[in-house]
Amino acid sequence: ATEVNLSLKSITDNPALPAKFVFPEGTTIPAGGYLILNADGETTPGIHLGFSLDNDGEGIYLHEASADGGGLIDSIRYGLQIPGLSIGRIGHAGSAWGLTRVTPGAANQAQPYGSPQGLRINEWLAAPEILFADDFIEIYNPDSLPVPLSGLFLAQKSTPRPQDAIPQLSFIPAGGFSVFKATGDGEKSARQLDFKLSSSYEWIYLLAEDSTTIDRVHLQAEGVDVAHGRMPDGADNYAYFIMAT
């Protein structure tokens, strides 16, 4: 209901560097209003933060001015993003975050979701050698709406570890794909799985938040540099692909 003064407060994408961008003196947000921050290094009119946001997930942190203790005012961590849609609070501050239509400078509008139950493990590569550096698993969304991936699991067992869930606020586009690297090198990220695929015999599971099975596929005698998957996308028929897609 009143104007807010942001002078010398800061915003960052790195919690270890809270003062990555410090708001200049006199920066305000009007009562009931919005302030657009451009996450880029441009020099055109407007506020430019000097850093960009990772569409494979990271965090954004708003801090008090250092003279006021530099405490955290607000933050959000998000996962895998999709083109043409945004993440936003539905309702006033403190309300739930969700997928939204892009409305900078105006009230947020929720984007409807489809059901994760229609998702399919669509393509995989278990024995890369020359064409690809890493094993991969691709998920396909046949729905006409985007679908949340948050809390789902890609796993080698039907009893996954809670820490292996796909990060919150992760999505797959309508009629689109999401690809995960199965590296097993311990450097887990939103697109990096903490296991490698067996080229001889294995099951891969796509599991819901409650660990019930959404989809599973069987790997057996996978060829070197030969991908395997559904043909056409999402179908019950399988084929080998000399050229992975």
PDB file of C-alpha atoms in Angstrom:
ATOM      1  CA  ALA A   1       0.000   0.000   0.000  1.00  0.00           C
ATOM      2  CA  THR A   2       3.023   2.292   0.182  1.00  0.00           C
ATOM      3  CA  GLU A   3       6.115   2.974  -1.897  1.00  0.00           C
ATOM      4  CA  VAL A   4       9.169   0.808  -1.136  1.00  0.00           C
ATOM      5  CA  ASN A   5      12.709   2.184  -1.256  1.00  0.00           C
ATOM      6  CA  LEU A   6      15.292  -0.278  -2.625  1.00  0.00           C
ATOM      7  CA  SER A   7      18.293   2.036  -2.244  1.00  0.00           C
ATOM      8  CA  LEU A   8      21.504   0.025  -1.591  1.00  0.00           C
ATOM      9  CA  LYS A   9      19.626  -3.249  -1.268  1.00  0.00           C
ATOM     10  CA  SER A  10      21.053  -5.943  -3.527  1.00  0.00           C
ATOM     11  CA  ILE A  11      20.087  -8.857  -5.745  1.00  0.00           C
ATOM     12  CA  THR A  12      22.203 -11.787  -6.926  1.00  0.00           C
ATOM     13  CA  ASP A  13      22.175 -15.240  -8.466  1.00  0.00           C
ATOM     14  CA  ASN A  14      25.026 -16.342  -6.178  1.00  0.00           C
ATOM     15  CA  PRO A  15      24.364 -16.527  -2.419  1.00  0.00           C
ATOM     16  CA  ALA A  16      28.120 -16.264  -1.806  1.00  0.00           C
ATOM     17  CA  LEU A  17      28.120 -12.843  -3.560  1.00  0.00           C
ATOM     18  CA  PRO A  18      25.075 -11.052  -2.134  1.00  0.00           C
ATOM     19  CA  ALA A  19      26.098  -7.629  -3.486  1.00  0.00           C
ATOM     20  CA  LYS A  20      26.432  -8.739  -7.106  1.00  0.00           C
ATOM     21  CA  PHE A  21      24.035  -5.924  -8.067  1.00  0.00           C
ATOM     22  CA  VAL A  22      23.361  -3.059  -5.655  1.00  0.00           C
ATOM     23  CA  PHE A  23      20.333  -0.865  -6.307  1.00  0.00           C
ATOM     24  CA  PRO A  24      21.298   2.783  -6.838  1.00  0.00           C
ATOM     25  CA  GLU A  25      20.126   5.452  -4.420  1.00  0.00           C
ATOM     26  CA  GLY A  26      16.601   6.555  -5.186  1.00  0.00           C
ATOM     27  CA  THR A  27      15.410   3.226  -6.652  1.00  0.00           C
ATOM     28  CA  THR A  28      11.796   2.707  -5.592  1.00  0.00           C
ATOM     29  CA  ILE A  29       8.781   0.537  -6.316  1.00  0.00           C
ATOM     30  CA  PRO A  30       5.446   2.406  -6.282  1.00  0.00           C
ATOM     31  CA  ALA A  31       2.586   1.217  -4.126  1.00  0.00           C
ATOM     32  CA  GLY A  32       0.994  -1.829  -5.743  1.00  0.00           C
ATOM     33  CA  GLY A  33       3.554  -1.596  -8.539  1.00  0.00           C
ATOM     34  CA  TYR A  34       6.352  -3.504 -10.208  1.00  0.00           C
ATOM     35  CA  LEU A  35      10.018  -2.963 -11.048  1.00  0.00           C
ATOM     36  CA  ILE A  36      11.540  -4.715 -14.055  1.00  0.00           C
ATOM     37  CA  LEU A  37      15.170  -5.833 -13.757  1.00  0.00           C
ATOM     38  CA  ASN A  38      16.897  -6.894 -16.962  1.00  0.00           C
ATOM     39  CA  ALA A  39      19.141  -9.888 -16.271  1.00  0.00           C
ATOM     40  CA  ASP A  40      21.784  -8.969 -18.832  1.00  0.00           C
ATOM     41  CA  GLY A  41      24.803  -6.770 -19.404  1.00  0.00           C
ATOM     42  CA  GLU A  42      23.238  -4.285 -21.805  1.00  0.00           C
ATOM     43  CA  THR A  43      23.577  -0.508 -21.420  1.00  0.00           C
ATOM     44  CA  THR A  44      20.172   0.486 -22.812  1.00  0.00           C
ATOM     45  CA  PRO A  45      17.705   2.408 -20.591  1.00  0.00           C
ATOM     46  CA  GLY A  46      16.412   0.534 -17.573  1.00  0.00           C
ATOM     47  CA  ILE A  47      18.040  -1.506 -14.805  1.00  0.00           C
ATOM     48  CA  HIS A  48      20.563  -4.091 -16.043  1.00  0.00           C
ATOM     49  CA  LEU A  49      21.954  -6.535 -13.492  1.00  0.00           C
ATOM     50  CA  GLY A  50      25.166  -7.531 -15.256  1.00  0.00           C
ATOM     51  CA  PHE A  51      24.372 -11.228 -14.914  1.00  0.00           C
ATOM     52  CA  SER A  52      21.941 -13.582 -16.630  1.00  0.00           C
ATOM     53  CA  LEU A  53      19.773 -16.461 -15.410  1.00  0.00           C
ATOM     54  CA  ASP A  54      20.428 -20.122 -16.205  1.00  0.00           C
ATOM     55  CA  ASN A  55      17.490 -21.834 -17.927  1.00  0.00           C
ATOM     56  CA  ASP A  56      18.666 -25.155 -16.448  1.00  0.00           C
ATOM     57  CA  GLY A  57      18.032 -23.854 -12.940  1.00  0.00           C
ATOM     58  CA  GLU A  58      19.631 -21.708 -10.243  1.00  0.00           C
ATOM     59  CA  GLY A  59      18.575 -19.224  -7.541  1.00  0.00           C
ATOM     60  CA  ILE A  60      17.769 -15.521  -7.131  1.00  0.00           C
ATOM     61  CA  TYR A  61      18.341 -13.768  -3.790  1.00  0.00           C
ATOM     62  CA  LEU A  62      17.239 -10.310  -2.605  1.00  0.00           C
ATOM     63  CA  HIS A  63      19.201  -8.815   0.330  1.00  0.00           C
ATOM     64  CA  GLU A  64      18.943  -5.856   2.656  1.00  0.00           C
ATOM     65  CA  ALA A  65      21.528  -3.090   2.332  1.00  0.00           C
ATOM     66  CA  SER A  66      24.863  -4.050   3.907  1.00  0.00           C
ATOM     67  CA  ALA A  67      24.516  -1.086   6.292  1.00  0.00           C
ATOM     68  CA  ASP A  68      21.297  -2.723   7.557  1.00  0.00           C
ATOM     69  CA  GLY A  69      22.942  -6.121   8.069  1.00  0.00           C
ATOM     70  CA  GLY A  70      22.578  -7.496   4.524  1.00  0.00           C
ATOM     71  CA  GLY A  71      19.938 -10.027   5.612  1.00  0.00           C
ATOM     72  CA  LEU A  72      18.014 -12.099   3.086  1.00  0.00           C
ATOM     73  CA  ILE A  73      14.658 -10.500   2.225  1.00  0.00           C
ATOM     74  CA  ASP A  74      13.413 -13.066  -0.288  1.00  0.00           C
ATOM     75  CA  SER A  75      14.700 -15.833  -2.550  1.00  0.00           C
ATOM     76  CA  ILE A  76      13.628 -18.453  -5.068  1.00  0.00           C
ATOM     77  CA  ARG A  77      15.345 -21.545  -6.447  1.00  0.00           C
ATOM     78  CA  TYR A  78      14.034 -22.949  -9.715  1.00  0.00           C
ATOM     79  CA  GLY A  79      14.769 -25.869 -12.004  1.00  0.00           C
ATOM     80  CA  LEU A  80      14.450 -26.622 -15.722  1.00  0.00           C
ATOM     81  CA  GLN A  81      12.753 -23.845 -17.687  1.00  0.00           C
ATOM     82  CA  ILE A  82      10.933 -23.865 -21.015  1.00  0.00           C
ATOM     83  CA  PRO A  83      10.818 -21.228 -23.778  1.00  0.00           C
ATOM     84  CA  GLY A  84       8.117 -18.590 -23.775  1.00  0.00           C
ATOM     85  CA  LEU A  85       6.867 -19.068 -20.198  1.00  0.00           C
ATOM     86  CA  SER A  86       7.980 -17.626 -16.880  1.00  0.00           C
ATOM     87  CA  ILE A  87       8.019 -18.487 -13.174  1.00  0.00           C
ATOM     88  CA  GLY A  88       5.913 -16.304 -10.922  1.00  0.00           C
ATOM     89  CA  ARG A  89       3.990 -15.980  -7.702  1.00  0.00           C
ATOM     90  CA  ILE A  90       0.303 -16.618  -8.145  1.00  0.00           C
ATOM     91  CA  GLY A  91      -1.355 -13.989  -5.968  1.00  0.00           C
ATOM     92  CA  HIS A  92       0.379 -11.583  -3.596  1.00  0.00           C
ATOM     93  CA  ALA A  93       3.873 -12.031  -2.121  1.00  0.00           C
ATOM     94  CA  GLY A  94       4.081 -15.206  -0.088  1.00  0.00           C
ATOM     95  CA  SER A  95       1.750 -17.119  -2.393  1.00  0.00           C
ATOM     96  CA  ALA A  96       2.804 -20.284  -4.204  1.00  0.00           C
ATOM     97  CA  TRP A  97       5.244 -20.142  -7.105  1.00  0.00           C
ATOM     98  CA  GLY A  98       4.241 -21.684 -10.401  1.00  0.00           C
ATOM     99  CA  LEU A  99       4.506 -21.595 -14.181  1.00  0.00           C
ATOM    100  CA  THR A 100       3.138 -18.337 -15.545  1.00  0.00           C
ATOM    101  CA  ARG A 101       2.571 -16.496 -18.774  1.00  0.00           C
ATOM    102  CA  VAL A 102       5.104 -13.745 -19.431  1.00  0.00           C
ATOM    103  CA  THR A 103       3.619 -10.476 -18.088  1.00  0.00           C
ATOM    104  CA  PRO A 104       6.447  -8.106 -17.082  1.00  0.00           C
ATOM    105  CA  GLY A 105       5.096  -5.042 -15.333  1.00  0.00           C
ATOM    106  CA  ALA A 106       1.619  -6.561 -14.860  1.00  0.00           C
ATOM    107  CA  ALA A 107      -0.177  -9.062 -12.628  1.00  0.00           C
ATOM    108  CA  ASN A 108       0.945 -12.687 -12.994  1.00  0.00           C
ATOM    109  CA  GLN A 109      -1.252 -15.116 -14.910  1.00  0.00           C
ATOM    110  CA  ALA A 110      -1.068 -18.826 -14.123  1.00  0.00           C
ATOM    111  CA  GLN A 111      -0.276 -21.182 -17.004  1.00  0.00           C
ATOM    112  CA  PRO A 112      -2.366 -24.411 -16.928  1.00  0.00           C
ATOM    113  CA  TYR A 113      -0.454 -27.703 -16.653  1.00  0.00           C
ATOM    114  CA  GLY A 114      -0.923 -31.145 -18.128  1.00  0.00           C
ATOM    115  CA  SER A 115      -0.534 -34.371 -16.155  1.00  0.00           C
ATOM    116  CA  PRO A 116       2.877 -36.010 -15.587  1.00  0.00           C
ATOM    117  CA  GLN A 117       1.181 -39.405 -16.018  1.00  0.00           C
ATOM    118  CA  GLY A 118       1.400 -39.033 -19.794  1.00  0.00           C
ATOM    119  CA  LEU A 119       5.178 -38.505 -19.870  1.00  0.00           C
ATOM    120  CA  ARG A 120       7.292 -41.151 -21.596  1.00  0.00           C
ATOM    121  CA  ILE A 121      10.929 -42.182 -21.527  1.00  0.00           C
ATOM    122  CA  ASN A 122      11.417 -41.628 -25.228  1.00  0.00           C
ATOM    123  CA  GLU A 123      15.084 -42.107 -26.205  1.00  0.00           C
ATOM    124  CA  TRP A 124      18.328 -43.172 -24.553  1.00  0.00           C
ATOM    125  CA  LEU A 125      21.972 -43.839 -25.308  1.00  0.00           C
ATOM    126  CA  ALA A 126      23.858 -46.288 -23.077  1.00  0.00           C
ATOM    127  CA  ALA A 127      27.158 -46.828 -24.930  1.00  0.00           C
ATOM    128  CA  PRO A 128      28.553 -43.531 -26.254  1.00  0.00           C
ATOM    129  CA  GLU A 129      31.961 -43.647 -27.861  1.00  0.00           C
ATOM    130  CA  ILE A 130      32.587 -41.133 -30.656  1.00  0.00           C
ATOM    131  CA  LEU A 131      29.377 -39.242 -31.468  1.00  0.00           C
ATOM    132  CA  PHE A 132      28.458 -38.412 -27.854  1.00  0.00           C
ATOM    133  CA  ALA A 133      30.467 -37.960 -24.687  1.00  0.00           C
ATOM    134  CA  ASP A 134      27.818 -39.091 -22.168  1.00  0.00           C
ATOM    135  CA  ASP A 135      24.930 -41.485 -21.703  1.00  0.00           C
ATOM    136  CA  PHE A 136      21.601 -39.682 -21.966  1.00  0.00           C
ATOM    137  CA  ILE A 137      17.885 -40.184 -21.315  1.00  0.00           C
ATOM    138  CA  GLU A 138      15.196 -38.169 -23.075  1.00  0.00           C
ATOM    139  CA  ILE A 139      11.660 -37.598 -21.754  1.00  0.00           C
ATOM    140  CA  TYR A 140       8.816 -36.747 -24.132  1.00  0.00           C
ATOM    141  CA  ASN A 141       5.624 -34.846 -23.270  1.00  0.00           C
ATOM    142  CA  PRO A 142       2.765 -35.734 -25.649  1.00  0.00           C
ATOM    143  CA  ASP A 143       0.361 -33.358 -23.882  1.00  0.00           C
ATOM    144  CA  SER A 144      -0.848 -30.128 -25.508  1.00  0.00           C
ATOM    145  CA  LEU A 145       0.060 -28.345 -22.247  1.00  0.00           C
ATOM    146  CA  PRO A 146       3.400 -27.999 -20.454  1.00  0.00           C
ATOM    147  CA  VAL A 147       3.890 -30.483 -17.628  1.00  0.00           C
ATOM    148  CA  PRO A 148       5.693 -30.063 -14.283  1.00  0.00           C
ATOM    149  CA  LEU A 149       8.704 -32.327 -13.703  1.00  0.00           C
ATOM    150  CA  SER A 150       9.225 -31.163 -10.113  1.00  0.00           C
ATOM    151  CA  GLY A 151       9.684 -34.027  -7.676  1.00  0.00           C
ATOM    152  CA  LEU A 152       9.707 -36.748 -10.336  1.00  0.00           C
ATOM    153  CA  PHE A 153      12.555 -39.252 -10.534  1.00  0.00           C
ATOM    154  CA  LEU A 154      14.624 -40.783 -13.322  1.00  0.00           C
ATOM    155  CA  ALA A 155      16.110 -43.853 -11.658  1.00  0.00           C
ATOM    156  CA  GLN A 156      17.565 -47.324 -12.132  1.00  0.00           C
ATOM    157  CA  LYS A 157      15.416 -48.670  -9.299  1.00  0.00           C
ATOM    158  CA  SER A 158      11.754 -48.316  -8.377  1.00  0.00           C
ATOM    159  CA  THR A 159      12.800 -47.074  -4.902  1.00  0.00           C
ATOM    160  CA  PRO A 160      14.678 -43.814  -5.551  1.00  0.00           C
ATOM    161  CA  ARG A 161      16.557 -41.661  -3.070  1.00  0.00           C
ATOM    162  CA  PRO A 162      14.700 -38.434  -2.116  1.00  0.00           C
ATOM    163  CA  GLN A 163      17.760 -36.322  -2.998  1.00  0.00           C
ATOM    164  CA  ASP A 164      17.584 -37.538  -6.607  1.00  0.00           C
ATOM    165  CA  ALA A 165      14.249 -35.857  -7.364  1.00  0.00           C
ATOM    166  CA  ILE A 166      14.099 -33.435 -10.302  1.00  0.00           C
ATOM    167  CA  PRO A 167      14.348 -29.901  -8.776  1.00  0.00           C
ATOM    168  CA  GLN A 168      11.325 -27.819  -7.916  1.00  0.00           C
ATOM    169  CA  LEU A 169       9.859 -25.498 -10.557  1.00  0.00           C
ATOM    170  CA  SER A 170      11.078 -27.696 -13.411  1.00  0.00           C
ATOM    171  CA  PHE A 171       8.925 -28.089 -16.518  1.00  0.00           C
ATOM    172  CA  ILE A 172       8.792 -29.770 -19.920  1.00  0.00           C
ATOM    173  CA  PRO A 173       7.141 -27.961 -22.861  1.00  0.00           C
ATOM    174  CA  ALA A 174       3.942 -29.032 -24.583  1.00  0.00           C
ATOM    175  CA  GLY A 175       4.762 -31.637 -27.241  1.00  0.00           C
ATOM    176  CA  GLY A 176       8.415 -31.250 -26.273  1.00  0.00           C
ATOM    177  CA  PHE A 177      11.442 -33.021 -24.879  1.00  0.00           C
ATOM    178  CA  SER A 178      13.768 -32.822 -21.897  1.00  0.00           C
ATOM    179  CA  VAL A 179      17.203 -34.476 -21.980  1.00  0.00           C
ATOM    180  CA  PHE A 180      19.220 -35.660 -18.968  1.00  0.00           C
ATOM    181  CA  LYS A 181      22.890 -36.725 -18.949  1.00  0.00           C
ATOM    182  CA  ALA A 182      23.556 -39.983 -17.109  1.00  0.00           C
ATOM    183  CA  THR A 183      27.169 -39.300 -16.135  1.00  0.00           C
ATOM    184  CA  GLY A 184      27.479 -40.937 -12.718  1.00  0.00           C
ATOM    185  CA  ASP A 185      30.396 -38.627 -11.899  1.00  0.00           C
ATOM    186  CA  GLY A 186      28.926 -37.214  -8.699  1.00  0.00           C
ATOM    187  CA  GLU A 187      28.422 -33.737 -10.167  1.00  0.00           C
ATOM    188  CA  LYS A 188      24.648 -33.842 -10.025  1.00  0.00           C
ATOM    189  CA  SER A 189      22.746 -30.905 -11.495  1.00  0.00           C
ATOM    190  CA  ALA A 190      19.211 -30.400 -12.754  1.00  0.00           C
ATOM    191  CA  ARG A 191      20.128 -32.163 -16.022  1.00  0.00           C
ATOM    192  CA  GLN A 192      22.797 -34.482 -14.681  1.00  0.00           C
ATOM    193  CA  LEU A 193      21.889 -37.857 -13.175  1.00  0.00           C
ATOM    194  CA  ASP A 194      23.967 -39.586 -10.533  1.00  0.00           C
ATOM    195  CA  PHE A 195      24.281 -42.852 -12.459  1.00  0.00           C
ATOM    196  CA  LYS A 196      25.440 -44.271 -15.777  1.00  0.00           C
ATOM    197  CA  LEU A 197      23.446 -46.594 -18.033  1.00  0.00           C
ATOM    198  CA  SER A 198      24.265 -50.257 -18.550  1.00  0.00           C
ATOM    199  CA  SER A 199      24.542 -51.260 -22.206  1.00  0.00           C
ATOM    200  CA  SER A 200      23.909 -54.939 -21.430  1.00  0.00           C
ATOM    201  CA  TYR A 201      20.866 -55.208 -19.141  1.00  0.00           C
ATOM    202  CA  GLU A 202      18.961 -52.605 -17.120  1.00  0.00           C
ATOM    203  CA  TRP A 203      15.611 -50.967 -16.420  1.00  0.00           C
ATOM    204  CA  ILE A 204      15.105 -47.202 -16.377  1.00  0.00           C
ATOM    205  CA  TYR A 205      12.171 -45.825 -14.403  1.00  0.00           C
ATOM    206  CA  LEU A 206      10.301 -42.516 -14.545  1.00  0.00           C
ATOM    207  CA  LEU A 207       8.640 -42.260 -11.142  1.00  0.00           C
ATOM    208  CA  ALA A 208       6.083 -39.916  -9.609  1.00  0.00           C
ATOM    209  CA  GLU A 209       6.698 -38.056  -6.349  1.00  0.00           C
ATOM    210  CA  ASP A 210       5.195 -40.998  -4.416  1.00  0.00           C
ATOM    211  CA  SER A 211       7.547 -43.404  -6.282  1.00  0.00           C
ATOM    212  CA  THR A 212       4.760 -44.984  -8.330  1.00  0.00           C
ATOM    213  CA  THR A 213       5.810 -45.822 -11.883  1.00  0.00           C
ATOM    214  CA  ILE A 214       4.839 -43.426 -14.681  1.00  0.00           C
ATOM    215  CA  ASP A 215       6.920 -45.237 -17.303  1.00  0.00           C
ATOM    216  CA  ARG A 216       9.777 -47.724 -17.556  1.00  0.00           C
ATOM    217  CA  VAL A 217      11.914 -49.120 -20.360  1.00  0.00           C
ATOM    218  CA  HIS A 218      14.219 -52.114 -20.646  1.00  0.00           C
ATOM    219  CA  LEU A 219      17.798 -51.783 -21.882  1.00  0.00           C
ATOM    220  CA  GLN A 220      19.372 -54.883 -23.359  1.00  0.00           C
ATOM    221  CA  ALA A 221      22.361 -55.295 -25.713  1.00  0.00           C
ATOM    222  CA  GLU A 222      22.532 -51.570 -26.524  1.00  0.00           C
ATOM    223  CA  GLY A 223      24.850 -50.795 -29.464  1.00  0.00           C
ATOM    224  CA  VAL A 224      27.890 -48.532 -29.334  1.00  0.00           C
ATOM    225  CA  ASP A 225      26.910 -44.990 -30.386  1.00  0.00           C
ATOM    226  CA  VAL A 226      23.440 -46.341 -31.252  1.00  0.00           C
ATOM    227  CA  ALA A 227      20.470 -44.723 -29.530  1.00  0.00           C
ATOM    228  CA  HIS A 228      17.287 -46.628 -28.720  1.00  0.00           C
ATOM    229  CA  GLY A 229      13.781 -45.289 -28.267  1.00  0.00           C
ATOM    230  CA  ARG A 230      10.148 -45.048 -29.207  1.00  0.00           C
ATOM    231  CA  MET A 231       9.141 -44.681 -32.845  1.00  0.00           C
ATOM    232  CA  PRO A 232       7.212 -42.510 -33.400  1.00  0.00           C
ATOM    233  CA  ASP A 233       7.736 -40.355 -30.292  1.00  0.00           C
ATOM    234  CA  GLY A 234       5.783 -41.653 -27.309  1.00  0.00           C
ATOM    235  CA  ALA A 235       4.558 -44.805 -29.089  1.00  0.00           C
ATOM    236  CA  ASP A 236       4.731 -48.401 -27.833  1.00  0.00           C
ATOM    237  CA  ASN A 237       7.029 -49.383 -30.707  1.00  0.00           C
ATOM    238  CA  TYR A 238      10.814 -49.216 -30.293  1.00  0.00           C
ATOM    239  CA  ALA A 239      13.647 -48.739 -32.761  1.00  0.00           C
ATOM    240  CA  TYR A 240      17.432 -48.237 -32.876  1.00  0.00           C
ATOM    241  CA  PHE A 241      18.814 -44.956 -34.244  1.00  0.00           C
ATOM    242  CA  ILE A 242      22.219 -44.701 -35.872  1.00  0.00           C
ATOM    243  CA  MET A 243      21.880 -40.948 -35.515  1.00  0.00           C
ATOM    244  CA  ALA A 244      20.618 -40.026 -32.023  1.00  0.00           C
ATOM    245  CA  THR A 245      18.162 -37.162 -31.769  1.00  0.00           C
TER     246      THR A 245
END
